[in-house]
Amino acid sequence: MLKLYAASTEPLSDERLFASLCQTVTEQRLEKINRLRSQAEKRRSLAASCLLSRVLRMNGVDSQTSHYGENGKPYLTDAPTVFFNLSHSGERVMCALSDREVGCDVEKMRDIDCSVAKRFFHPDEYKALLAADEEARQDLFFRLWTLKESALKAAGIGMAFPLSSLRCNVLSEPFRLKAEWNGLSFFAKEIPFESGYRYAVCSLCEPNGELEFLNLSE
């Protein structure tokens, strides 16, 4: 089982909706939201929590109590066979739900100094970036970055694994990535969905499924 969902934070710009949704989250989450500085950050944090709650209800999972593993990866305390992962960027939040380890990443397309790729990307990927024109370079960067980030999140290792050792298969559409960690094989795939954003998901099996967009104001 692998299900993918996304939502926009834009409806939470409505102060009444924001306040109403704040009443539905745990006290721990609310404290975290209140510690954030910008309203955009607050909306993303609240939207991620509300999206997870919606996704769990839709899939018959009666649990909202989570704890964090060694590298900060969240797990459902009383539903050990259900795995999830969250990501947010810009005005989007993403949630992946599975019956095995899973990771996801969404990134808003934006101007970025691609020199960072020299440190985090495989040498072949970096060469491909340098060979691309400016517009294509930005798109390629985020396509590769989301794949790598989703793989790290699925494995639950954060930045402990050198990103430069992960090489994406850019000869296929959509792009794919295979990573090995602690004797396990993780498979990542990008999820083409909308312009302006890049999405990716990683699991212990070849990821399948489409992204479903939910309206948090309903």
mmCIF file with all atom_site columns, C-alpha atoms in Angstrom:
data_model
loop_
_atom_site.group_PDB
_atom_site.id
_atom_site.type_symbol
_atom_site.label_atom_id
_atom_site.label_alt_id
_atom_site.label_comp_id
_atom_site.label_asym_id
_atom_site.label_entity_id
_atom_site.label_seq_id
_atom_site.pdbx_PDB_ins_code
_atom_site.Cartn_x
_atom_site.Cartn_y
_atom_site.Cartn_z
_atom_site.occupancy
_atom_site.B_iso_or_equiv
_atom_site.pdbx_formal_charge
_atom_site.auth_seq_id
_atom_site.auth_comp_id
_atom_site.auth_asym_id
_atom_site.auth_atom_id
_atom_site.pdbx_PDB_model_num
ATOM 1   C CA . MET A 1 1   ? 0.000   0.000  0.000   1.00 0.00 ? 1   MET A CA 1
ATOM 2   C CA . LEU A 1 2   ? 1.279   3.452  -0.912  1.00 0.00 ? 2   LEU A CA 1
ATOM 3   C CA . LYS A 1 3   ? -0.930  6.523  -1.020  1.00 0.00 ? 3   LYS A CA 1
ATOM 4   C CA . LEU A 1 4   ? 0.165   10.068 -1.780  1.00 0.00 ? 4   LEU A CA 1
ATOM 5   C CA . TYR A 1 5   ? -1.587  13.298 -0.927  1.00 0.00 ? 5   TYR A CA 1
ATOM 6   C CA . ALA A 1 6   ? -0.922  17.028 -1.195  1.00 0.00 ? 6   ALA A CA 1
ATOM 7   C CA . ALA A 1 7   ? -2.681  20.190 -0.133  1.00 0.00 ? 7   ALA A CA 1
ATOM 8   C CA . SER A 1 8   ? -2.307  23.945 -0.397  1.00 0.00 ? 8   SER A CA 1
ATOM 9   C CA . THR A 1 9   ? -1.640  26.198 2.567   1.00 0.00 ? 9   THR A CA 1
ATOM 10  C CA . GLU A 1 10  ? -3.313  29.139 0.844   1.00 0.00 ? 10  GLU A CA 1
ATOM 11  C CA . PRO A 1 11  ? -6.784  28.615 2.411   1.00 0.00 ? 11  PRO A CA 1
ATOM 12  C CA . LEU A 1 12  ? -5.142  28.980 5.842   1.00 0.00 ? 12  LEU A CA 1
ATOM 13  C CA . SER A 1 13  ? -4.501  32.641 5.053   1.00 0.00 ? 13  SER A CA 1
ATOM 14  C CA . ASP A 1 14  ? -8.080  33.076 6.240   1.00 0.00 ? 14  ASP A CA 1
ATOM 15  C CA . GLU A 1 15  ? -7.669  33.906 9.934   1.00 0.00 ? 15  GLU A CA 1
ATOM 16  C CA . ARG A 1 16  ? -10.950 32.246 10.900  1.00 0.00 ? 16  ARG A CA 1
ATOM 17  C CA . LEU A 1 17  ? -10.038 28.981 9.187   1.00 0.00 ? 17  LEU A CA 1
ATOM 18  C CA . PHE A 1 18  ? -6.548  29.093 10.687  1.00 0.00 ? 18  PHE A CA 1
ATOM 19  C CA . ALA A 1 19  ? -7.958  29.581 14.189  1.00 0.00 ? 19  ALA A CA 1
ATOM 20  C CA . SER A 1 20  ? -10.534 26.848 13.648  1.00 0.00 ? 20  SER A CA 1
ATOM 21  C CA . LEU A 1 21  ? -7.946  24.314 12.482  1.00 0.00 ? 21  LEU A CA 1
ATOM 22  C CA . CYS A 1 22  ? -5.668  25.191 15.398  1.00 0.00 ? 22  CYS A CA 1
ATOM 23  C CA . GLN A 1 23  ? -8.376  23.818 17.684  1.00 0.00 ? 23  GLN A CA 1
ATOM 24  C CA . THR A 1 24  ? -8.115  20.399 15.996  1.00 0.00 ? 24  THR A CA 1
ATOM 25  C CA . VAL A 1 25  ? -4.400  19.742 16.594  1.00 0.00 ? 25  VAL A CA 1
ATOM 26  C CA . THR A 1 26  ? -2.628  18.469 19.678  1.00 0.00 ? 26  THR A CA 1
ATOM 27  C CA . GLU A 1 27  ? -1.292  20.838 22.287  1.00 0.00 ? 27  GLU A CA 1
ATOM 28  C CA . GLN A 1 28  ? 2.234   19.760 21.375  1.00 0.00 ? 28  GLN A CA 1
ATOM 29  C CA . ARG A 1 29  ? 1.700   20.683 17.720  1.00 0.00 ? 29  ARG A CA 1
ATOM 30  C CA . LEU A 1 30  ? 0.083   23.991 18.655  1.00 0.00 ? 30  LEU A CA 1
ATOM 31  C CA . GLU A 1 31  ? 3.069   24.909 20.811  1.00 0.00 ? 31  GLU A CA 1
ATOM 32  C CA . LYS A 1 32  ? 5.359   24.140 17.893  1.00 0.00 ? 32  LYS A CA 1
ATOM 33  C CA . ILE A 1 33  ? 3.268   26.286 15.550  1.00 0.00 ? 33  ILE A CA 1
ATOM 34  C CA . ASN A 1 34  ? 3.296   29.205 17.984  1.00 0.00 ? 34  ASN A CA 1
ATOM 35  C CA . ARG A 1 35  ? 7.102   29.064 18.221  1.00 0.00 ? 35  ARG A CA 1
ATOM 36  C CA . LEU A 1 36  ? 7.484   29.630 14.486  1.00 0.00 ? 36  LEU A CA 1
ATOM 37  C CA . ARG A 1 37  ? 8.267   33.156 13.384  1.00 0.00 ? 37  ARG A CA 1
ATOM 38  C CA . SER A 1 38  ? 6.511   33.765 10.085  1.00 0.00 ? 38  SER A CA 1
ATOM 39  C CA . GLN A 1 39  ? 2.880   33.227 9.229   1.00 0.00 ? 39  GLN A CA 1
ATOM 40  C CA . ALA A 1 40  ? 3.939   31.180 6.199   1.00 0.00 ? 40  ALA A CA 1
ATOM 41  C CA . GLU A 1 41  ? 5.816   28.768 8.478   1.00 0.00 ? 41  GLU A CA 1
ATOM 42  C CA . LYS A 1 42  ? 2.860   28.574 10.836  1.00 0.00 ? 42  LYS A CA 1
ATOM 43  C CA . ARG A 1 43  ? 0.499   27.778 7.953   1.00 0.00 ? 43  ARG A CA 1
ATOM 44  C CA . ARG A 1 44  ? 2.801   25.052 6.637   1.00 0.00 ? 44  ARG A CA 1
ATOM 45  C CA . SER A 1 45  ? 3.140   23.397 10.043  1.00 0.00 ? 45  SER A CA 1
ATOM 46  C CA . LEU A 1 46  ? -0.599  23.510 10.717  1.00 0.00 ? 46  LEU A CA 1
ATOM 47  C CA . ALA A 1 47  ? -1.446  22.331 7.205   1.00 0.00 ? 47  ALA A CA 1
ATOM 48  C CA . ALA A 1 48  ? 0.924   19.364 7.498   1.00 0.00 ? 48  ALA A CA 1
ATOM 49  C CA . SER A 1 49  ? -0.690  18.269 10.762  1.00 0.00 ? 49  SER A CA 1
ATOM 50  C CA . CYS A 1 50  ? -4.212  18.680 9.378   1.00 0.00 ? 50  CYS A CA 1
ATOM 51  C CA . LEU A 1 51  ? -3.315  16.848 6.171   1.00 0.00 ? 51  LEU A CA 1
ATOM 52  C CA . LEU A 1 52  ? -1.951  13.899 8.151   1.00 0.00 ? 52  LEU A CA 1
ATOM 53  C CA . SER A 1 53  ? -5.086  13.736 10.303  1.00 0.00 ? 53  SER A CA 1
ATOM 54  C CA . ARG A 1 54  ? -7.290  13.834 7.203   1.00 0.00 ? 54  ARG A CA 1
ATOM 55  C CA . VAL A 1 55  ? -5.248  11.126 5.471   1.00 0.00 ? 55  VAL A CA 1
ATOM 56  C CA . LEU A 1 56  ? -5.327  8.827  8.508   1.00 0.00 ? 56  LEU A CA 1
ATOM 57  C CA . ARG A 1 57  ? -9.116  9.171  8.825   1.00 0.00 ? 57  ARG A CA 1
ATOM 58  C CA . MET A 1 58  ? -9.630  8.561  5.109   1.00 0.00 ? 58  MET A CA 1
ATOM 59  C CA . ASN A 1 59  ? -7.652  5.330  5.364   1.00 0.00 ? 59  ASN A CA 1
ATOM 60  C CA . GLY A 1 60  ? -9.245  4.058  8.580   1.00 0.00 ? 60  GLY A CA 1
ATOM 61  C CA . VAL A 1 61  ? -6.197  4.555  10.780  1.00 0.00 ? 61  VAL A CA 1
ATOM 62  C CA . ASP A 1 62  ? -7.268  5.356  14.321  1.00 0.00 ? 62  ASP A CA 1
ATOM 63  C CA . SER A 1 63  ? -4.102  6.996  15.595  1.00 0.00 ? 63  SER A CA 1
ATOM 64  C CA . GLN A 1 64  ? -2.670  10.473 15.867  1.00 0.00 ? 64  GLN A CA 1
ATOM 65  C CA . THR A 1 65  ? -0.036  9.858  18.528  1.00 0.00 ? 65  THR A CA 1
ATOM 66  C CA . SER A 1 66  ? 3.458   9.950  17.092  1.00 0.00 ? 66  SER A CA 1
ATOM 67  C CA . HIS A 1 67  ? 6.995   9.713  18.369  1.00 0.00 ? 67  HIS A CA 1
ATOM 68  C CA . TYR A 1 68  ? 10.317  10.419 16.717  1.00 0.00 ? 68  TYR A CA 1
ATOM 69  C CA . GLY A 1 69  ? 13.097  7.996  15.871  1.00 0.00 ? 69  GLY A CA 1
ATOM 70  C CA . GLU A 1 70  ? 16.825  8.518  16.326  1.00 0.00 ? 70  GLU A CA 1
ATOM 71  C CA . ASN A 1 71  ? 17.123  10.850 13.340  1.00 0.00 ? 71  ASN A CA 1
ATOM 72  C CA . GLY A 1 72  ? 13.836  12.660 13.862  1.00 0.00 ? 72  GLY A CA 1
ATOM 73  C CA . LYS A 1 73  ? 11.646  10.493 11.640  1.00 0.00 ? 73  LYS A CA 1
ATOM 74  C CA . PRO A 1 74  ? 8.056   10.362 12.989  1.00 0.00 ? 74  PRO A CA 1
ATOM 75  C CA . TYR A 1 75  ? 6.172   7.123  13.659  1.00 0.00 ? 75  TYR A CA 1
ATOM 76  C CA . LEU A 1 76  ? 2.658   6.355  14.854  1.00 0.00 ? 76  LEU A CA 1
ATOM 77  C CA . THR A 1 77  ? 2.975   5.095  18.413  1.00 0.00 ? 77  THR A CA 1
ATOM 78  C CA . ASP A 1 78  ? -0.109  2.865  18.436  1.00 0.00 ? 78  ASP A CA 1
ATOM 79  C CA . ALA A 1 79  ? -0.128  1.857  14.752  1.00 0.00 ? 79  ALA A CA 1
ATOM 80  C CA . PRO A 1 80  ? 3.316   0.256  14.218  1.00 0.00 ? 80  PRO A CA 1
ATOM 81  C CA . THR A 1 81  ? 2.396   -1.256 10.831  1.00 0.00 ? 81  THR A CA 1
ATOM 82  C CA . VAL A 1 82  ? 1.436   2.127  9.353   1.00 0.00 ? 82  VAL A CA 1
ATOM 83  C CA . PHE A 1 83  ? 4.182   4.435  8.121   1.00 0.00 ? 83  PHE A CA 1
ATOM 84  C CA . PHE A 1 84  ? 3.929   8.035  6.995   1.00 0.00 ? 84  PHE A CA 1
ATOM 85  C CA . ASN A 1 85  ? 6.075   10.951 5.990   1.00 0.00 ? 85  ASN A CA 1
ATOM 86  C CA . LEU A 1 86  ? 5.409   14.663 5.577   1.00 0.00 ? 86  LEU A CA 1
ATOM 87  C CA . SER A 1 87  ? 7.037   17.427 3.587   1.00 0.00 ? 87  SER A CA 1
ATOM 88  C CA . HIS A 1 88  ? 6.258   21.068 2.873   1.00 0.00 ? 88  HIS A CA 1
ATOM 89  C CA . SER A 1 89  ? 7.615   23.875 0.745   1.00 0.00 ? 89  SER A CA 1
ATOM 90  C CA . GLY A 1 90  ? 6.193   27.169 -0.430  1.00 0.00 ? 90  GLY A CA 1
ATOM 91  C CA . GLU A 1 91  ? 2.400   26.858 -0.381  1.00 0.00 ? 91  GLU A CA 1
ATOM 92  C CA . ARG A 1 92  ? 2.294   23.051 -0.558  1.00 0.00 ? 92  ARG A CA 1
ATOM 93  C CA . VAL A 1 93  ? 2.320   20.210 1.954   1.00 0.00 ? 93  VAL A CA 1
ATOM 94  C CA . MET A 1 94  ? 2.704   16.531 1.071   1.00 0.00 ? 94  MET A CA 1
ATOM 95  C CA . CYS A 1 95  ? 1.910   13.287 2.901   1.00 0.00 ? 95  CYS A CA 1
ATOM 96  C CA . ALA A 1 96  ? 2.877   9.714  1.999   1.00 0.00 ? 96  ALA A CA 1
ATOM 97  C CA . LEU A 1 97  ? 1.132   6.793  3.734   1.00 0.00 ? 97  LEU A CA 1
ATOM 98  C CA . SER A 1 98  ? 2.341   3.197  3.445   1.00 0.00 ? 98  SER A CA 1
ATOM 99  C CA . ASP A 1 99  ? 2.559   -0.208 5.101   1.00 0.00 ? 99  ASP A CA 1
ATOM 100 C CA . ARG A 1 100 ? 6.357   -0.007 4.985   1.00 0.00 ? 100 ARG A CA 1
ATOM 101 C CA . GLU A 1 101 ? 9.046   2.632  5.424   1.00 0.00 ? 101 GLU A CA 1
ATOM 102 C CA . VAL A 1 102 ? 8.364   5.643  3.226   1.00 0.00 ? 102 VAL A CA 1
ATOM 103 C CA . GLY A 1 103 ? 9.760   9.092  2.558   1.00 0.00 ? 103 GLY A CA 1
ATOM 104 C CA . CYS A 1 104 ? 8.502   12.009 0.486   1.00 0.00 ? 104 CYS A CA 1
ATOM 105 C CA . ASP A 1 105 ? 9.622   15.459 -0.531  1.00 0.00 ? 105 ASP A CA 1
ATOM 106 C CA . VAL A 1 106 ? 8.053   18.474 -2.202  1.00 0.00 ? 106 VAL A CA 1
ATOM 107 C CA . GLU A 1 107 ? 10.051  21.515 -3.286  1.00 0.00 ? 107 GLU A CA 1
ATOM 108 C CA . LYS A 1 108 ? 8.860   24.822 -4.681  1.00 0.00 ? 108 LYS A CA 1
ATOM 109 C CA . MET A 1 109 ? 10.787  25.830 -7.784  1.00 0.00 ? 109 MET A CA 1
ATOM 110 C CA . ARG A 1 110 ? 12.877  28.914 -7.075  1.00 0.00 ? 110 ARG A CA 1
ATOM 111 C CA . ASP A 1 111 ? 16.149  30.563 -7.983  1.00 0.00 ? 111 ASP A CA 1
ATOM 112 C CA . ILE A 1 112 ? 19.025  28.723 -6.372  1.00 0.00 ? 112 ILE A CA 1
ATOM 113 C CA . ASP A 1 113 ? 22.794  28.700 -6.526  1.00 0.00 ? 113 ASP A CA 1
ATOM 114 C CA . CYS A 1 114 ? 23.411  25.342 -8.193  1.00 0.00 ? 114 CYS A CA 1
ATOM 115 C CA . SER A 1 115 ? 27.035  25.329 -6.978  1.00 0.00 ? 115 SER A CA 1
ATOM 116 C CA . VAL A 1 116 ? 25.677  23.513 -3.914  1.00 0.00 ? 116 VAL A CA 1
ATOM 117 C CA . ALA A 1 117 ? 25.174  20.549 -6.246  1.00 0.00 ? 117 ALA A CA 1
ATOM 118 C CA . LYS A 1 118 ? 28.941  20.091 -6.471  1.00 0.00 ? 118 LYS A CA 1
ATOM 119 C CA . ARG A 1 119 ? 28.913  19.011 -2.834  1.00 0.00 ? 119 ARG A CA 1
ATOM 120 C CA . PHE A 1 120 ? 25.682  17.005 -2.698  1.00 0.00 ? 120 PHE A CA 1
ATOM 121 C CA . PHE A 1 121 ? 25.239  15.550 -6.191  1.00 0.00 ? 121 PHE A CA 1
ATOM 122 C CA . HIS A 1 122 ? 26.961  12.669 -7.955  1.00 0.00 ? 122 HIS A CA 1
ATOM 123 C CA . PRO A 1 123 ? 29.719  13.931 -10.326 1.00 0.00 ? 123 PRO A CA 1
ATOM 124 C CA . ASP A 1 124 ? 27.708  12.799 -13.366 1.00 0.00 ? 124 ASP A CA 1
ATOM 125 C CA . GLU A 1 125 ? 24.662  14.713 -12.136 1.00 0.00 ? 125 GLU A CA 1
ATOM 126 C CA . TYR A 1 126 ? 26.744  17.825 -11.544 1.00 0.00 ? 126 TYR A CA 1
ATOM 127 C CA . LYS A 1 127 ? 28.126  17.632 -15.081 1.00 0.00 ? 127 LYS A CA 1
ATOM 128 C CA . ALA A 1 128 ? 24.581  17.343 -16.434 1.00 0.00 ? 128 ALA A CA 1
ATOM 129 C CA . LEU A 1 129 ? 23.601  20.476 -14.482 1.00 0.00 ? 129 LEU A CA 1
ATOM 130 C CA . LEU A 1 130 ? 26.515  22.457 -15.875 1.00 0.00 ? 130 LEU A CA 1
ATOM 131 C CA . ALA A 1 131 ? 25.641  21.373 -19.405 1.00 0.00 ? 131 ALA A CA 1
ATOM 132 C CA . ALA A 1 132 ? 22.008  22.500 -19.116 1.00 0.00 ? 132 ALA A CA 1
ATOM 133 C CA . ASP A 1 133 ? 20.824  26.011 -19.912 1.00 0.00 ? 133 ASP A CA 1
ATOM 134 C CA . GLU A 1 134 ? 19.760  28.244 -17.018 1.00 0.00 ? 134 GLU A CA 1
ATOM 135 C CA . GLU A 1 135 ? 16.040  27.393 -17.008 1.00 0.00 ? 135 GLU A CA 1
ATOM 136 C CA . ALA A 1 136 ? 16.585  23.652 -17.487 1.00 0.00 ? 136 ALA A CA 1
ATOM 137 C CA . ARG A 1 137 ? 19.323  23.673 -14.833 1.00 0.00 ? 137 ARG A CA 1
ATOM 138 C CA . GLN A 1 138 ? 16.955  24.899 -12.128 1.00 0.00 ? 138 GLN A CA 1
ATOM 139 C CA . ASP A 1 139 ? 14.342  22.282 -13.019 1.00 0.00 ? 139 ASP A CA 1
ATOM 140 C CA . LEU A 1 140 ? 16.929  19.490 -13.116 1.00 0.00 ? 140 LEU A CA 1
ATOM 141 C CA . PHE A 1 141 ? 18.305  20.537 -9.735  1.00 0.00 ? 141 PHE A CA 1
ATOM 142 C CA . PHE A 1 142 ? 14.954  20.199 -7.994  1.00 0.00 ? 142 PHE A CA 1
ATOM 143 C CA . ARG A 1 143 ? 14.082  16.955 -9.777  1.00 0.00 ? 143 ARG A CA 1
ATOM 144 C CA . LEU A 1 144 ? 17.294  15.408 -8.452  1.00 0.00 ? 144 LEU A CA 1
ATOM 145 C CA . TRP A 1 145 ? 17.101  17.025 -5.007  1.00 0.00 ? 145 TRP A CA 1
ATOM 146 C CA . THR A 1 146 ? 13.582  15.768 -4.218  1.00 0.00 ? 146 THR A CA 1
ATOM 147 C CA . LEU A 1 147 ? 14.551  12.211 -5.170  1.00 0.00 ? 147 LEU A CA 1
ATOM 148 C CA . LYS A 1 148 ? 17.573  12.239 -2.894  1.00 0.00 ? 148 LYS A CA 1
ATOM 149 C CA . GLU A 1 149 ? 15.719  13.901 -0.027  1.00 0.00 ? 149 GLU A CA 1
ATOM 150 C CA . SER A 1 150 ? 12.860  11.386 -0.202  1.00 0.00 ? 150 SER A CA 1
ATOM 151 C CA . ALA A 1 151 ? 15.381  8.527  -0.083  1.00 0.00 ? 151 ALA A CA 1
ATOM 152 C CA . LEU A 1 152 ? 17.094  9.897  3.021   1.00 0.00 ? 152 LEU A CA 1
ATOM 153 C CA . LYS A 1 153 ? 13.740  10.372 4.715   1.00 0.00 ? 153 LYS A CA 1
ATOM 154 C CA . ALA A 1 154 ? 12.579  6.850  3.840   1.00 0.00 ? 154 ALA A CA 1
ATOM 155 C CA . ALA A 1 155 ? 15.739  5.365  5.313   1.00 0.00 ? 155 ALA A CA 1
ATOM 156 C CA . GLY A 1 156 ? 15.419  7.642  8.344   1.00 0.00 ? 156 GLY A CA 1
ATOM 157 C CA . ILE A 1 157 ? 19.055  8.695  8.215   1.00 0.00 ? 157 ILE A CA 1
ATOM 158 C CA . GLY A 1 158 ? 18.873  12.418 7.571   1.00 0.00 ? 158 GLY A CA 1
ATOM 159 C CA . MET A 1 159 ? 22.146  13.769 6.199   1.00 0.00 ? 159 MET A CA 1
ATOM 160 C CA . ALA A 1 160 ? 24.144  10.855 7.668   1.00 0.00 ? 160 ALA A CA 1
ATOM 161 C CA . PHE A 1 161 ? 24.278  9.328  4.189   1.00 0.00 ? 161 PHE A CA 1
ATOM 162 C CA . PRO A 1 162 ? 26.388  11.223 1.616   1.00 0.00 ? 162 PRO A CA 1
ATOM 163 C CA . LEU A 1 163 ? 24.029  12.564 -1.052  1.00 0.00 ? 163 LEU A CA 1
ATOM 164 C CA . SER A 1 164 ? 26.845  12.594 -3.585  1.00 0.00 ? 164 SER A CA 1
ATOM 165 C CA . SER A 1 165 ? 26.959  8.787  -3.494  1.00 0.00 ? 165 SER A CA 1
ATOM 166 C CA . LEU A 1 166 ? 23.354  8.565  -4.719  1.00 0.00 ? 166 LEU A CA 1
ATOM 167 C CA . ARG A 1 167 ? 23.065  8.560  -8.491  1.00 0.00 ? 167 ARG A CA 1
ATOM 168 C CA . CYS A 1 168 ? 19.690  9.173  -10.101 1.00 0.00 ? 168 CYS A CA 1
ATOM 169 C CA . ASN A 1 169 ? 18.652  7.475  -13.321 1.00 0.00 ? 169 ASN A CA 1
ATOM 170 C CA . VAL A 1 170 ? 17.886  10.464 -15.514 1.00 0.00 ? 170 VAL A CA 1
ATOM 171 C CA . LEU A 1 171 ? 17.483  8.348  -18.650 1.00 0.00 ? 171 LEU A CA 1
ATOM 172 C CA . SER A 1 172 ? 13.977  7.301  -17.632 1.00 0.00 ? 172 SER A CA 1
ATOM 173 C CA . GLU A 1 173 ? 10.825  9.377  -17.296 1.00 0.00 ? 173 GLU A CA 1
ATOM 174 C CA . PRO A 1 174 ? 9.989   9.987  -14.539 1.00 0.00 ? 174 PRO A CA 1
ATOM 175 C CA . PHE A 1 175 ? 13.460  9.993  -12.917 1.00 0.00 ? 175 PHE A CA 1
ATOM 176 C CA . ARG A 1 176 ? 14.261  7.164  -10.514 1.00 0.00 ? 176 ARG A CA 1
ATOM 177 C CA . LEU A 1 177 ? 16.795  6.422  -7.806  1.00 0.00 ? 177 LEU A CA 1
ATOM 178 C CA . LYS A 1 178 ? 17.899  3.283  -5.953  1.00 0.00 ? 178 LYS A CA 1
ATOM 179 C CA . ALA A 1 179 ? 19.705  3.504  -2.615  1.00 0.00 ? 179 ALA A CA 1
ATOM 180 C CA . GLU A 1 180 ? 21.135  0.845  -0.280  1.00 0.00 ? 180 GLU A CA 1
ATOM 181 C CA . TRP A 1 181 ? 21.160  1.304  3.494   1.00 0.00 ? 181 TRP A CA 1
ATOM 182 C CA . ASN A 1 182 ? 21.685  -1.292 6.250   1.00 0.00 ? 182 ASN A CA 1
ATOM 183 C CA . GLY A 1 183 ? 21.059  -4.130 3.806   1.00 0.00 ? 183 GLY A CA 1
ATOM 184 C CA . LEU A 1 184 ? 17.795  -2.656 2.523   1.00 0.00 ? 184 LEU A CA 1
ATOM 185 C CA . SER A 1 185 ? 17.029  -1.340 -0.949  1.00 0.00 ? 185 SER A CA 1
ATOM 186 C CA . PHE A 1 186 ? 15.080  1.902  -1.266  1.00 0.00 ? 186 PHE A CA 1
ATOM 187 C CA . PHE A 1 187 ? 13.440  2.970  -4.516  1.00 0.00 ? 187 PHE A CA 1
ATOM 188 C CA . ALA A 1 188 ? 12.606  6.610  -5.219  1.00 0.00 ? 188 ALA A CA 1
ATOM 189 C CA . LYS A 1 189 ? 10.563  8.075  -8.054  1.00 0.00 ? 189 LYS A CA 1
ATOM 190 C CA . GLU A 1 190 ? 9.520   11.602 -8.905  1.00 0.00 ? 190 GLU A CA 1
ATOM 191 C CA . ILE A 1 191 ? 5.802   12.336 -9.138  1.00 0.00 ? 191 ILE A CA 1
ATOM 192 C CA . PRO A 1 192 ? 4.979   14.794 -11.944 1.00 0.00 ? 192 PRO A CA 1
ATOM 193 C CA . PHE A 1 193 ? 1.955   16.772 -10.804 1.00 0.00 ? 193 PHE A CA 1
ATOM 194 C CA . GLU A 1 194 ? 1.951   20.554 -11.287 1.00 0.00 ? 194 GLU A CA 1
ATOM 195 C CA . SER A 1 195 ? 4.166   23.295 -12.615 1.00 0.00 ? 195 SER A CA 1
ATOM 196 C CA . GLY A 1 196 ? 6.123   25.290 -10.087 1.00 0.00 ? 196 GLY A CA 1
ATOM 197 C CA . TYR A 1 197 ? 6.678   22.333 -7.741  1.00 0.00 ? 197 TYR A CA 1
ATOM 198 C CA . ARG A 1 198 ? 8.535   19.026 -7.773  1.00 0.00 ? 198 ARG A CA 1
ATOM 199 C CA . TYR A 1 199 ? 7.384   15.952 -5.825  1.00 0.00 ? 199 TYR A CA 1
ATOM 200 C CA . ALA A 1 200 ? 9.129   12.644 -5.079  1.00 0.00 ? 200 ALA A CA 1
ATOM 201 C CA . VAL A 1 201 ? 8.461   9.533  -2.994  1.00 0.00 ? 201 VAL A CA 1
ATOM 202 C CA . CYS A 1 202 ? 10.667  6.668  -1.810  1.00 0.00 ? 202 CYS A CA 1
ATOM 203 C CA . SER A 1 203 ? 9.786   3.239  -0.433  1.00 0.00 ? 203 SER A CA 1
ATOM 204 C CA . LEU A 1 204 ? 11.150  -0.281 0.027   1.00 0.00 ? 204 LEU A CA 1
ATOM 205 C CA . CYS A 1 205 ? 9.462   -1.298 -3.213  1.00 0.00 ? 205 CYS A CA 1
ATOM 206 C CA . GLU A 1 206 ? 9.014   0.388  -6.577  1.00 0.00 ? 206 GLU A CA 1
ATOM 207 C CA . PRO A 1 207 ? 6.658   3.289  -5.770  1.00 0.00 ? 207 PRO A CA 1
ATOM 208 C CA . ASN A 1 208 ? 3.379   3.375  -7.648  1.00 0.00 ? 208 ASN A CA 1
ATOM 209 C CA . GLY A 1 209 ? 0.303   5.518  -7.313  1.00 0.00 ? 209 GLY A CA 1
ATOM 210 C CA . GLU A 1 210 ? -0.814  9.019  -8.134  1.00 0.00 ? 210 GLU A CA 1
ATOM 211 C CA . LEU A 1 211 ? -0.894  12.152 -6.026  1.00 0.00 ? 211 LEU A CA 1
ATOM 212 C CA . GLU A 1 212 ? -4.339  13.174 -4.728  1.00 0.00 ? 212 GLU A CA 1
ATOM 213 C CA . PHE A 1 213 ? -4.917  16.836 -3.945  1.00 0.00 ? 213 PHE A CA 1
ATOM 214 C CA . LEU A 1 214 ? -7.057  17.603 -0.887  1.00 0.00 ? 214 LEU A CA 1
ATOM 215 C CA . ASN A 1 215 ? -8.744  20.859 0.119   1.00 0.00 ? 215 ASN A CA 1
ATOM 216 C CA . LEU A 1 216 ? -8.054  21.620 3.786   1.00 0.00 ? 216 LEU A CA 1
ATOM 217 C CA . SER A 1 217 ? -10.906 24.111 3.943   1.00 0.00 ? 217 SER A CA 1
ATOM 218 C CA . GLU A 1 218 ? -13.521 21.380 3.425   1.00 0.00 ? 218 GLU A CA 1
#
